[in-house]
XYZ file of C-alpha atoms in Angstrom:
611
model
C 154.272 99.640 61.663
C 155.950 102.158 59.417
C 159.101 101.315 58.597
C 159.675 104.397 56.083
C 158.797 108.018 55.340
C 156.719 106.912 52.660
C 155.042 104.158 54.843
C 153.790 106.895 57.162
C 152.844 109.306 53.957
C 150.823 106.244 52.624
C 148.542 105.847 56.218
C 148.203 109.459 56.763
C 146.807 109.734 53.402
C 143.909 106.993 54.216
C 142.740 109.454 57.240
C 140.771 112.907 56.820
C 141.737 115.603 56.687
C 145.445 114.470 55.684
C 143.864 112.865 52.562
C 142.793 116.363 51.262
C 147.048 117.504 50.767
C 149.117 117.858 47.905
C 151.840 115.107 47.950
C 154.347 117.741 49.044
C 152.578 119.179 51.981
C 151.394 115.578 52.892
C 155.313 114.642 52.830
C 155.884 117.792 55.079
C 153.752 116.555 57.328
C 154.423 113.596 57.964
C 158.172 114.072 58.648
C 156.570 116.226 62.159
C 154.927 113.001 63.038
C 156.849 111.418 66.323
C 156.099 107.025 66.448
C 155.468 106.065 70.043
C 155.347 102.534 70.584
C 152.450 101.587 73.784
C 151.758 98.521 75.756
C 148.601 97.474 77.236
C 147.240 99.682 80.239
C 150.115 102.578 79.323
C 148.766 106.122 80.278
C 149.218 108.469 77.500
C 147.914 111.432 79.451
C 146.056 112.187 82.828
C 143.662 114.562 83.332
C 145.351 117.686 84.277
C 148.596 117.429 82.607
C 150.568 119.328 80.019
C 149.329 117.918 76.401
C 152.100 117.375 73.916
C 149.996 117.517 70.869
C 147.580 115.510 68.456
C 148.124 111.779 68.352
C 147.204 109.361 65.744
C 146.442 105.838 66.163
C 148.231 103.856 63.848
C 147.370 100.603 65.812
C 145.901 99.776 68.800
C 143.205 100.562 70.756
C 143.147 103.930 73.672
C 139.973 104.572 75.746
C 139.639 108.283 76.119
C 137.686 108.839 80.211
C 136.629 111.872 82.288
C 138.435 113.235 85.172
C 135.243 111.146 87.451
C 135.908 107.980 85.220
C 133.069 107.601 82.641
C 134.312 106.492 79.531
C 134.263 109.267 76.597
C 135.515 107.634 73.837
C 137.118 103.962 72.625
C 139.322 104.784 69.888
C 140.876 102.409 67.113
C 143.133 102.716 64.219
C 142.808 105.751 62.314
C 141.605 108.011 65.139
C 143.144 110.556 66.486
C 142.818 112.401 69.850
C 144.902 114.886 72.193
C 143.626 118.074 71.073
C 140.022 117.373 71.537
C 141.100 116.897 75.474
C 142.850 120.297 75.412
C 141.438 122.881 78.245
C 142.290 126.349 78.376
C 145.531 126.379 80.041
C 146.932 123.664 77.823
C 146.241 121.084 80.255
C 144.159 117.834 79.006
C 140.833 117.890 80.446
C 140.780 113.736 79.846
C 142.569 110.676 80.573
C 143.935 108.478 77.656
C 145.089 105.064 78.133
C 146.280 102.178 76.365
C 143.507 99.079 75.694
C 146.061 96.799 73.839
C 149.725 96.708 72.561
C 150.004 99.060 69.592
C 151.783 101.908 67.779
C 150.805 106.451 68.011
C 152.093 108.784 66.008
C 152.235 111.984 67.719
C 152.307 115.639 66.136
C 153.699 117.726 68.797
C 151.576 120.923 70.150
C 153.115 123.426 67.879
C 153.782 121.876 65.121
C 149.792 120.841 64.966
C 149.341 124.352 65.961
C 150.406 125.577 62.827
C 149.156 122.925 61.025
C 145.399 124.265 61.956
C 146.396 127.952 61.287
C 148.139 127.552 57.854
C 145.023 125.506 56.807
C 141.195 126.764 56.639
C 140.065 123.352 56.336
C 141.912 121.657 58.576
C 141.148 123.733 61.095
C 136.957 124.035 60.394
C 137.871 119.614 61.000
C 139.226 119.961 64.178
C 137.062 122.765 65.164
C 133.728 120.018 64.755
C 135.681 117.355 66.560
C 136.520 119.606 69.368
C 132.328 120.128 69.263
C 131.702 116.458 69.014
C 133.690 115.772 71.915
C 132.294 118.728 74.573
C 129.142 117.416 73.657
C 130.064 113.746 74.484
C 131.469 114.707 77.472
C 128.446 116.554 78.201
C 125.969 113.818 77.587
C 124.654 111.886 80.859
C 126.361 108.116 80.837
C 123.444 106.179 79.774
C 122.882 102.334 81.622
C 123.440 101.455 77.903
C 126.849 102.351 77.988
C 127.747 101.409 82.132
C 129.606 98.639 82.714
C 128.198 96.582 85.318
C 131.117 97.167 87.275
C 131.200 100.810 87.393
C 128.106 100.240 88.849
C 127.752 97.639 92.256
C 129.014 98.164 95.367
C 132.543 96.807 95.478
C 133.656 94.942 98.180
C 130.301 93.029 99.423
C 129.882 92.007 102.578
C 129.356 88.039 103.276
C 129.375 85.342 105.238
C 129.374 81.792 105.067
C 126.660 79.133 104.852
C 126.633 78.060 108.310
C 126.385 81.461 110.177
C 123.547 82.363 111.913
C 120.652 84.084 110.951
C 121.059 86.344 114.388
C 124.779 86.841 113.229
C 124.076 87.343 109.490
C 121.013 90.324 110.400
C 123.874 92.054 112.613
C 126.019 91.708 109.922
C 123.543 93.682 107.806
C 123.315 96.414 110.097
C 126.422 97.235 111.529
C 127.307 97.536 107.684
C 124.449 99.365 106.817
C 123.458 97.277 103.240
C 120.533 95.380 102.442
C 121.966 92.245 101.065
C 124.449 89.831 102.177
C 126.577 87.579 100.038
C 126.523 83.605 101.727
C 129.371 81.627 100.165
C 130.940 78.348 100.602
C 134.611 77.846 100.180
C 134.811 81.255 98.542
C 131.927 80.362 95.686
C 128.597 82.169 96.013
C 126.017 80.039 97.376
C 122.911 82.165 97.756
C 121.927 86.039 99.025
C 119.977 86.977 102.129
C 117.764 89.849 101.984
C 116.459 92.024 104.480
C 113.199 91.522 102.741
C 114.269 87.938 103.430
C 114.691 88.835 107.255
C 111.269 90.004 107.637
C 109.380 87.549 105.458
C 111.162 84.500 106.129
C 112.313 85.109 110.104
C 109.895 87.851 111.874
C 106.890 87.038 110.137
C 107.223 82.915 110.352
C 108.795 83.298 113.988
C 111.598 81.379 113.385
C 114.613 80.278 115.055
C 117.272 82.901 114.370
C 120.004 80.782 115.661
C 119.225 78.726 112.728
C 121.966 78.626 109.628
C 121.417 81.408 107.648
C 121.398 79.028 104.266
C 118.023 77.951 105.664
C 116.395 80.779 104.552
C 118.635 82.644 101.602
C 118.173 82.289 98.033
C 119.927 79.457 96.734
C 121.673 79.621 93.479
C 120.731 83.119 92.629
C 120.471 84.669 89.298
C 123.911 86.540 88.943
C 125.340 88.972 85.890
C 129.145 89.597 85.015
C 131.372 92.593 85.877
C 130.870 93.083 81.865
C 126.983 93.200 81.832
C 125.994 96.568 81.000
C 123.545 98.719 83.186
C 120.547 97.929 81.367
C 120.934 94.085 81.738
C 120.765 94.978 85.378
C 117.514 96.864 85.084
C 115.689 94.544 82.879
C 116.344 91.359 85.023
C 115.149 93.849 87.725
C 112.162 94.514 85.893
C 111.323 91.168 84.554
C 112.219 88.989 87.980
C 111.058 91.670 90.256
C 114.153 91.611 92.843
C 116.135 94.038 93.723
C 119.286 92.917 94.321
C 121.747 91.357 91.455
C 124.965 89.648 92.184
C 128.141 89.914 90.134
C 129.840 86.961 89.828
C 133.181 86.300 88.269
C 134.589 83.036 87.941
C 132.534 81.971 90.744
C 133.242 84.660 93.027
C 131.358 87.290 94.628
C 132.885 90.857 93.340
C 129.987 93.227 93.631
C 125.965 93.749 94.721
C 124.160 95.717 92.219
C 121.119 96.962 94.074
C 118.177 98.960 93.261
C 119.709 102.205 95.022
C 122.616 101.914 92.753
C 120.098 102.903 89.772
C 118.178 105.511 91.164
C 120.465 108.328 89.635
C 120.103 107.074 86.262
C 116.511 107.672 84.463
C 114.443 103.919 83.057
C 115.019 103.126 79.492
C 112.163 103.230 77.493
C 113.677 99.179 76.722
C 113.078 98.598 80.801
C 109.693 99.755 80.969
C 108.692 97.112 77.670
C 110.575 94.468 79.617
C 108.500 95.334 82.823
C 105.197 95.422 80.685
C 106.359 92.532 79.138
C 107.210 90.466 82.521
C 103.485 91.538 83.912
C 101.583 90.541 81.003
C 98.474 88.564 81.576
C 98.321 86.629 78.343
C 99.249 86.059 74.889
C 96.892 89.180 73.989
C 98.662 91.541 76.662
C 102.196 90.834 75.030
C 101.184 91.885 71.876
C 100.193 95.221 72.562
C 103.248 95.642 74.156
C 105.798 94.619 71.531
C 104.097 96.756 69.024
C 105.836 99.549 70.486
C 108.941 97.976 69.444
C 109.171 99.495 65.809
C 108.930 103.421 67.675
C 111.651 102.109 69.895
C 114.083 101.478 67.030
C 113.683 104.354 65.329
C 114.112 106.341 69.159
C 117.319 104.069 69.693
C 119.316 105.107 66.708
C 117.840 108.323 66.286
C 119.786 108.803 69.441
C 123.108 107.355 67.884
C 123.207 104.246 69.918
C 125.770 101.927 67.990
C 123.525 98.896 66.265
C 124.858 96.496 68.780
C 123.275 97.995 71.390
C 120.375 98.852 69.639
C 119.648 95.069 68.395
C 120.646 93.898 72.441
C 118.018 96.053 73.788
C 115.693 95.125 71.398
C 116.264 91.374 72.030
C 115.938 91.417 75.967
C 112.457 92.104 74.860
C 111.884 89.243 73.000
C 113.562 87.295 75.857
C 111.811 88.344 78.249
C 108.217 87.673 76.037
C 109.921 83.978 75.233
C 110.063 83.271 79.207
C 106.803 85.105 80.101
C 105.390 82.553 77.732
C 106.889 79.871 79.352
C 105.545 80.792 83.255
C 102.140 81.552 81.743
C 102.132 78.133 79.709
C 103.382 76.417 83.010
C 99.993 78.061 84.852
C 98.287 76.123 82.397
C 99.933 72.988 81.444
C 101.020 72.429 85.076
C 104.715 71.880 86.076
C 106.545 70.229 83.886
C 107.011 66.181 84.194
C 110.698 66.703 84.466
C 113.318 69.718 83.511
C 113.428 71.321 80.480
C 115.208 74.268 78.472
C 114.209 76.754 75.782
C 117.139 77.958 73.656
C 116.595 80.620 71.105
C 118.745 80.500 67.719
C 118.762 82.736 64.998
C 118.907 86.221 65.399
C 117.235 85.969 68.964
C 120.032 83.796 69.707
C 123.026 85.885 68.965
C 121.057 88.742 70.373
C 120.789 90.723 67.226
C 117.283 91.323 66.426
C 116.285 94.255 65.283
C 112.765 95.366 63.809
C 111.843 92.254 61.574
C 112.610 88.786 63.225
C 110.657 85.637 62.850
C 111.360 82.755 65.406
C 114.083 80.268 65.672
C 113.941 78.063 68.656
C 114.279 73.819 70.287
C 113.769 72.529 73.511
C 116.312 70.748 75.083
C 114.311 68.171 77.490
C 116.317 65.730 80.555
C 117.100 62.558 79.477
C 114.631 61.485 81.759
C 111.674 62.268 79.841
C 108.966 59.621 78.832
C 107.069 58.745 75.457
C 104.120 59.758 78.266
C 105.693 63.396 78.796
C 106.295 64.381 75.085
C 102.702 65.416 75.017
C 103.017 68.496 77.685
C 105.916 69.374 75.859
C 104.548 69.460 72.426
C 101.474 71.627 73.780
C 103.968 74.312 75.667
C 105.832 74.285 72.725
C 102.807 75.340 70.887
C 101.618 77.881 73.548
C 104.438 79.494 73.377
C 105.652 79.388 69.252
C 101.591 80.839 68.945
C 102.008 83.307 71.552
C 105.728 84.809 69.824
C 103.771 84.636 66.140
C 100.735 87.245 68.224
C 103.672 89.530 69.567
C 105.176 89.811 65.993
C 107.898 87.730 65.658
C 106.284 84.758 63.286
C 106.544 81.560 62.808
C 110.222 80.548 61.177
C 109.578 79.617 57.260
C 111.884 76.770 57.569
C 110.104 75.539 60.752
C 113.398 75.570 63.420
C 110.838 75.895 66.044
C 110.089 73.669 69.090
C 106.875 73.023 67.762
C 108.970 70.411 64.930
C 109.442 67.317 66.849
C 112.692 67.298 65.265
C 113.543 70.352 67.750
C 112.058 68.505 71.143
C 114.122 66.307 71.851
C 116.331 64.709 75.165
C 119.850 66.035 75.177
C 121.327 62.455 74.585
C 119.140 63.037 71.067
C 120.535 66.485 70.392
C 124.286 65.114 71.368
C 123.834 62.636 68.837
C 122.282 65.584 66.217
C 125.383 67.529 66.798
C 128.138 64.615 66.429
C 126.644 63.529 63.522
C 126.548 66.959 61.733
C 130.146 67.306 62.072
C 131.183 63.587 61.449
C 129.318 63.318 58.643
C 128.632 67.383 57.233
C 126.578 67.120 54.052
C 124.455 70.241 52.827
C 121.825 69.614 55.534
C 123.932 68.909 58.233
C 125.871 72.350 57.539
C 122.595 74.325 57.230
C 121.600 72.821 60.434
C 124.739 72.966 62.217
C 124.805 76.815 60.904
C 121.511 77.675 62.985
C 122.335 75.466 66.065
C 125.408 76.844 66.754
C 124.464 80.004 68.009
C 122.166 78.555 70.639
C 121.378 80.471 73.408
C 119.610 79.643 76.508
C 116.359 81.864 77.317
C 114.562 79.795 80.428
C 114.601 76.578 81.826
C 117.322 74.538 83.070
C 120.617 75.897 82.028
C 122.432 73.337 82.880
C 121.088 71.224 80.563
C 123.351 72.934 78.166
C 126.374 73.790 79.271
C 128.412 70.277 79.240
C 126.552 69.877 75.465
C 128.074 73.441 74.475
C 131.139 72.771 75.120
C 131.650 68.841 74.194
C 130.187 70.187 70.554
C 132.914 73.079 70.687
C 136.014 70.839 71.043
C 134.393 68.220 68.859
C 134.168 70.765 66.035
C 137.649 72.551 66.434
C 139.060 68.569 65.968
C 137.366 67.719 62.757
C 139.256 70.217 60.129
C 136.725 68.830 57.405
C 133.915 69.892 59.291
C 135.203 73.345 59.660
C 136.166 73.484 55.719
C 132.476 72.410 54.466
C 131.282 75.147 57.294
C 133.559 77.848 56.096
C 132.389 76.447 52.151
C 128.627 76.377 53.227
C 129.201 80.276 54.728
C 130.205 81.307 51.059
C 126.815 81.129 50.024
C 125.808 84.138 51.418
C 128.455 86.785 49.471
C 128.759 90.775 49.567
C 127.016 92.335 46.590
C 129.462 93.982 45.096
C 128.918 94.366 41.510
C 131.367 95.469 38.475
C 133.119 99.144 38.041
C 132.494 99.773 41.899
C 128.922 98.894 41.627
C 126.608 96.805 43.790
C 124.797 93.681 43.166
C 121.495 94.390 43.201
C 118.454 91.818 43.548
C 117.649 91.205 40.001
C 113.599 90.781 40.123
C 110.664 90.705 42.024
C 109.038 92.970 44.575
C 112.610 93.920 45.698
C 114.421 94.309 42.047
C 117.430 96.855 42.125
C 117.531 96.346 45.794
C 120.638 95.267 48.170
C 119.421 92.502 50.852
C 121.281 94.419 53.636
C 120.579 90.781 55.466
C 121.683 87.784 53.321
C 124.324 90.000 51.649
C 124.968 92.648 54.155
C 125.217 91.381 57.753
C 125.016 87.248 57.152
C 128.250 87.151 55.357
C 129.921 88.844 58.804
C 127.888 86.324 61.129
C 128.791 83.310 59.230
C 132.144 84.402 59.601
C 132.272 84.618 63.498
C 131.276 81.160 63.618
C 133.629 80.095 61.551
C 136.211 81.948 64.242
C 134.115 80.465 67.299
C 134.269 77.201 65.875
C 138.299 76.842 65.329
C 138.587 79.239 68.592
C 136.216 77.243 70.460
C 134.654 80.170 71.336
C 131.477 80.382 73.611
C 130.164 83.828 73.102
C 127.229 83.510 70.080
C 127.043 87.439 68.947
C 128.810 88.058 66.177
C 130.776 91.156 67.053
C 131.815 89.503 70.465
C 133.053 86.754 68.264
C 134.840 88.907 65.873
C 136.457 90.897 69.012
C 137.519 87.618 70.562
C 138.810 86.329 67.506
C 140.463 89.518 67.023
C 142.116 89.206 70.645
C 142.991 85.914 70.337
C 144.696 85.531 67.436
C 142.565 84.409 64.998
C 142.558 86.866 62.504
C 145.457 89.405 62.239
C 145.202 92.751 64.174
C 144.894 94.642 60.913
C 142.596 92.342 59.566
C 140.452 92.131 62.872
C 140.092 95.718 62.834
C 139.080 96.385 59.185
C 136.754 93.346 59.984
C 135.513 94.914 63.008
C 134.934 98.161 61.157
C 132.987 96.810 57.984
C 131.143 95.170 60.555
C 129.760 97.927 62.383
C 129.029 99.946 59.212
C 127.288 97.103 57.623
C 124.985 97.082 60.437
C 124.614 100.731 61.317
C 123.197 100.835 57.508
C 120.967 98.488 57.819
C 119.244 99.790 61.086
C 119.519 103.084 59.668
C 117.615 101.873 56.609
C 114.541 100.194 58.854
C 114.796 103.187 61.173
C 113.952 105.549 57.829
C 111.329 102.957 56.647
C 109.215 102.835 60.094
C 109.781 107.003 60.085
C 108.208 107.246 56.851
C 104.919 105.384 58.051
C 105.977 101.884 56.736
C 107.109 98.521 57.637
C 110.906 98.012 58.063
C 112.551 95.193 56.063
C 116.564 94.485 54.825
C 115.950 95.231 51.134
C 117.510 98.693 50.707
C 118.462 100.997 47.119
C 121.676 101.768 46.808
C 120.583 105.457 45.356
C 119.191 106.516 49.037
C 122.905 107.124 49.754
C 125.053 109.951 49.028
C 128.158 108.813 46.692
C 130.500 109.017 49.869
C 128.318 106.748 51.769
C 128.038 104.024 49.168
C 131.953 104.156 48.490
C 132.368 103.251 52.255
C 129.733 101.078 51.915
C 131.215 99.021 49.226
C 134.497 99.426 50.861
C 133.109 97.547 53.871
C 131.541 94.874 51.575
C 135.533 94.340 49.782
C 136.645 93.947 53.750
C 133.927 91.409 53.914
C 134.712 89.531 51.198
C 138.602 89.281 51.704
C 138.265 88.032 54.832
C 135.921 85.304 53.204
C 138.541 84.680 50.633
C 140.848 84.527 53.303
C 138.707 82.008 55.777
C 138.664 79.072 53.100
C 142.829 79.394 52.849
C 142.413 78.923 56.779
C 144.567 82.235 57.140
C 141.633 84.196 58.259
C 143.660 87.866 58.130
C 144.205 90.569 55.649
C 147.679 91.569 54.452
């Protein structure tokens, strides 16, 4: 926090348009500023009140909402807001609350009043934010950007396991819903239908004084009050139901049901997963993931942030991954006993964007025979052969299924992962590097879960481990280059290029595992790594943010760059020259790359913050 007059001078002088004054008039300035300390959940402002003035976030986080709710802005260090809520009458025409512990500065109304009429400048700034934010406020809430839990009916109705189908179907109508919760000592145990009513009751003829467990779904596939809309409408798409649970901890909070998505228009990302989930072959899957460069360019052209961007784009490839699997199960037959396909890699922390080969294993029961590993070996193949049709090819370092190495029981990949981090030589930290961001994509879940988090707690207890991982992550290093220059590549097809990948965004996801391993964090993207890290303690809340920050630029760049590549009629790749940047772009830029490499600097101390 400032602790001086000269403290404050210094921050305001980081932030535009402050940075633009004389020393003086900077000085002047900053003596109007008020410091108002704010806890978590604080209101700063309802809609409809009297605004005191512009506020500045010196730290902390605020979430600016509409008077019905939806979410306008989420606002960080730096950022100011107040008078771009302002209605005519002086009232705020927003809400403003508190996300975290932190520290505003506020300028009171007339003193920022006179602040934009004394200064042309100034007041052309505030006149584009004011723009900025109508039209935000304007723009229809995309399923991109809707919590889960905005969405679902609060509240659900249920009942338990042993009530009776009669019972249960009254239930349904004197409530007037189409779904009913079953649970069993408060845990959800399955969902009844009234699809299920009529196909599983009428049309059988059967007993209706029966349980009503004897003919719900068992086990259904459930999201979390933080899924986002889409991930709704894509599992809709792909599993063809129309009724998602939302579980938290176990419990039934919410029923997100078709009806709840009729006032929001498909994604163009829903309609690929559909086409995706109905493809009749290899062939068919193809034709639909071409469309996937066009879709980029579509996503950020409409200023979706790059994490949502590379999501969407990754459900795709999910969903391809696990049409492969059903179609190679039509084929093969069912499987001799349970299996699992995790995805690593990009695909695995869910960051693909419009060049990704494949990085995948199968984990396989312990069960499993010599005489299985055959049917295994040949959906393996089926599938790694149908992903290299649909453009995402075949991994150059062969971390596919297909490799033996990668099909294996789960006692074999327990013993893979204990012996990476007891014994971590080069190999065993490039390996460990891909495993660790496993994610499951179909199968048996469960097959993971215990393995996930025995390798967690293993890692966090073996400090040498994490040293060679944080030494192996060093590797990959910003390019930033003498007298505020960049490090280009040096030869080759790509000479005088930056590799926005192995020098842009790797750095930053090497990092996050290094946080999820001594946080023994679960999550595998890298920005939900970086924000739980941030949250928890990890790294400092001034280091977390600039981290955060250099982050999300890094990225935006880079999707920007294959966004302007597939515009121009070519292919997009991650090599990108510095000179297609105006100077005030590449200063950030290599700003963002200095973040990057403190924190680095910082990560083999084991300190992990900045300043």
């Amino acid at each position: 926090m400032p602790r001086s007059a000269d403290d404050l001078r210094r921050f305001l002088g980081t932030i535009h348009p402050y940075d633009s004054f004389a020393d003086a008039d900077l000085t002047r300035i900053a003596d109007q500023f008020r410091r108002l300390p704010v806890k978590k959940d604080d209101v700063i402002y309802s809609y409809g009140e009297a605004c005191e003035g512009l506020y500045v976030i010196h730290e902390g986080e605020v979430e600016i909402t509409s008077d019905s709710g939806e979410i306008v802005s989420h606002l960080s260090a730096r950022n100011s807001f107040g008078e771009r809520g302002l209605m005519r009458d002086g009232v705020t025409g927003t809400n403003a609350r508190a996300l975290i512990d932190g520290e505003l500065l506020l300028l009171p109304t007339d003193d920022f009043n006179d602040l934009i009429a004394g200064n042309e400048g100034v007041r052309r700034f505030f006149a584009r934010s004011r723009a900025r934010e109508a039209a935000d406020a304007a723009r229809p809430v995309a399923l991109t950007e809707m919590r889960v839990d905005r969405l679902m009916a609060s509240d659900p109705i249920t009942c338990t396991t042993q009530t009776s189908i009669f019972d249960a179907a009254r239930l349904m109508r004197s409530h007037r819903i189409s779904a009913l919760g079953i649970t069993d000592s408060d845990r959800l145990a399955g969902i009844v239908t009234l699809h299920d009513i009529n196909n599983r009751v009428v049309a059988e003829g059967l007993d209706i004084s029966r349980p009503v467990h004897e003919i719900m779904t068992a086990n259904p596939e459930t999201l979390p009050p933080s899924a986002i809309g889409s991930d709704v409408l894509h599992m809709m798409m792909e599993r063809r139901f129309g009724h998602v649970p939302v579980v938290d901890q176990g419990k039934l909070v919410g029923i997100v049901t078709q009806t709840n998505l009729t006032r929001f228009q498909a994604t163009n990302t829903a309609s690929l997963v559909r086409d995706v989930a109905r493809a009749s072959g290899p062939a068919d899957l193809g034709a639909v993931t071409a469309h996937i460069p066009r879709l980029l360019v579509q996503l950020v052209g409409a200023g979706n942030r790059h994490e949502t961007v590379t999501r969407l784009i990754t459900d795709i490839a999910d969903a391809a991954t696990r049409r492969l699997l059903a179609l190679a199960e039509d084929s093969l037959g069912p499987p001799p006993v349970p299996y699992l396909w995790l995805a690593c890699g990009s695909q695995g922390r869910q960051e693909q964007t419009g060049v990704s080969d494949q990085d995948n294993c199968l984990m396989l029961d312990d069960a499993v025979t010599e005489a299985d590993m055959p049917y295994f070996a040949k959906l393996a193949k089926f599938v790694s052969d149908g992903l290299d049709g649909a453009g995402y090819f075949y991994c150059p370092g062969d971390m596919m299924a297909t490799n033996p190495r990668w099909c294996q029981p789960v006692s074999v990949w327990r013993g893979y992962f204990r012996r990476w981090i007891e014994a971590p030589n080069p190999e065993a930290q490039m390996l460990a590097s891909v495993m660790f961001d496993l994610r499951p994509i179909g199968g048996t879940r469960t097959l993971f879960d215990d393995l996930q988090r025995e390798t967690l707690e293993l890692a966090a207890r073996n400090s040498i481990f994490v040293a060679h991982m944080v030494s192996n992550s060093l590797k990959h290093i910003p390019p930033l280059g003498l007298l505020r220059g960049f490090a280009t590549v040096r030869s080759g097809e790509h000479k005088n290029h930056i590799d926005m990948k192995l020098n842009g965004v790797v750095p930053v996801v090497d990092l996050g595992r290094i946080y999820a391993l001594r946080g023994q964090l679960e999550m595998v993207n890298t920005r939900a790594r970086l924000e739980a890290a941030h949250s928890g303690g990890l790294i400092s809340q001034s280091g977390g943010r600039d981290l955060l920050d250099a982050y999300d630029l890094i990225a935006q760049t880079r999707l920007e760059h294959q966004a302007t590549l597939i515009r121009a009629g070519g292919k997009p790749d991650n090599f990108m020259a510095p000179n297609v940047l105006s100077e005030f772009e590449r200063s950030h830029l290599r700003d963002a790359f200095v973040v990057v490499r403190t924190m680095q600097s910082a990560a083999t101390q084991g300190r992990g913050v900045i300043g």
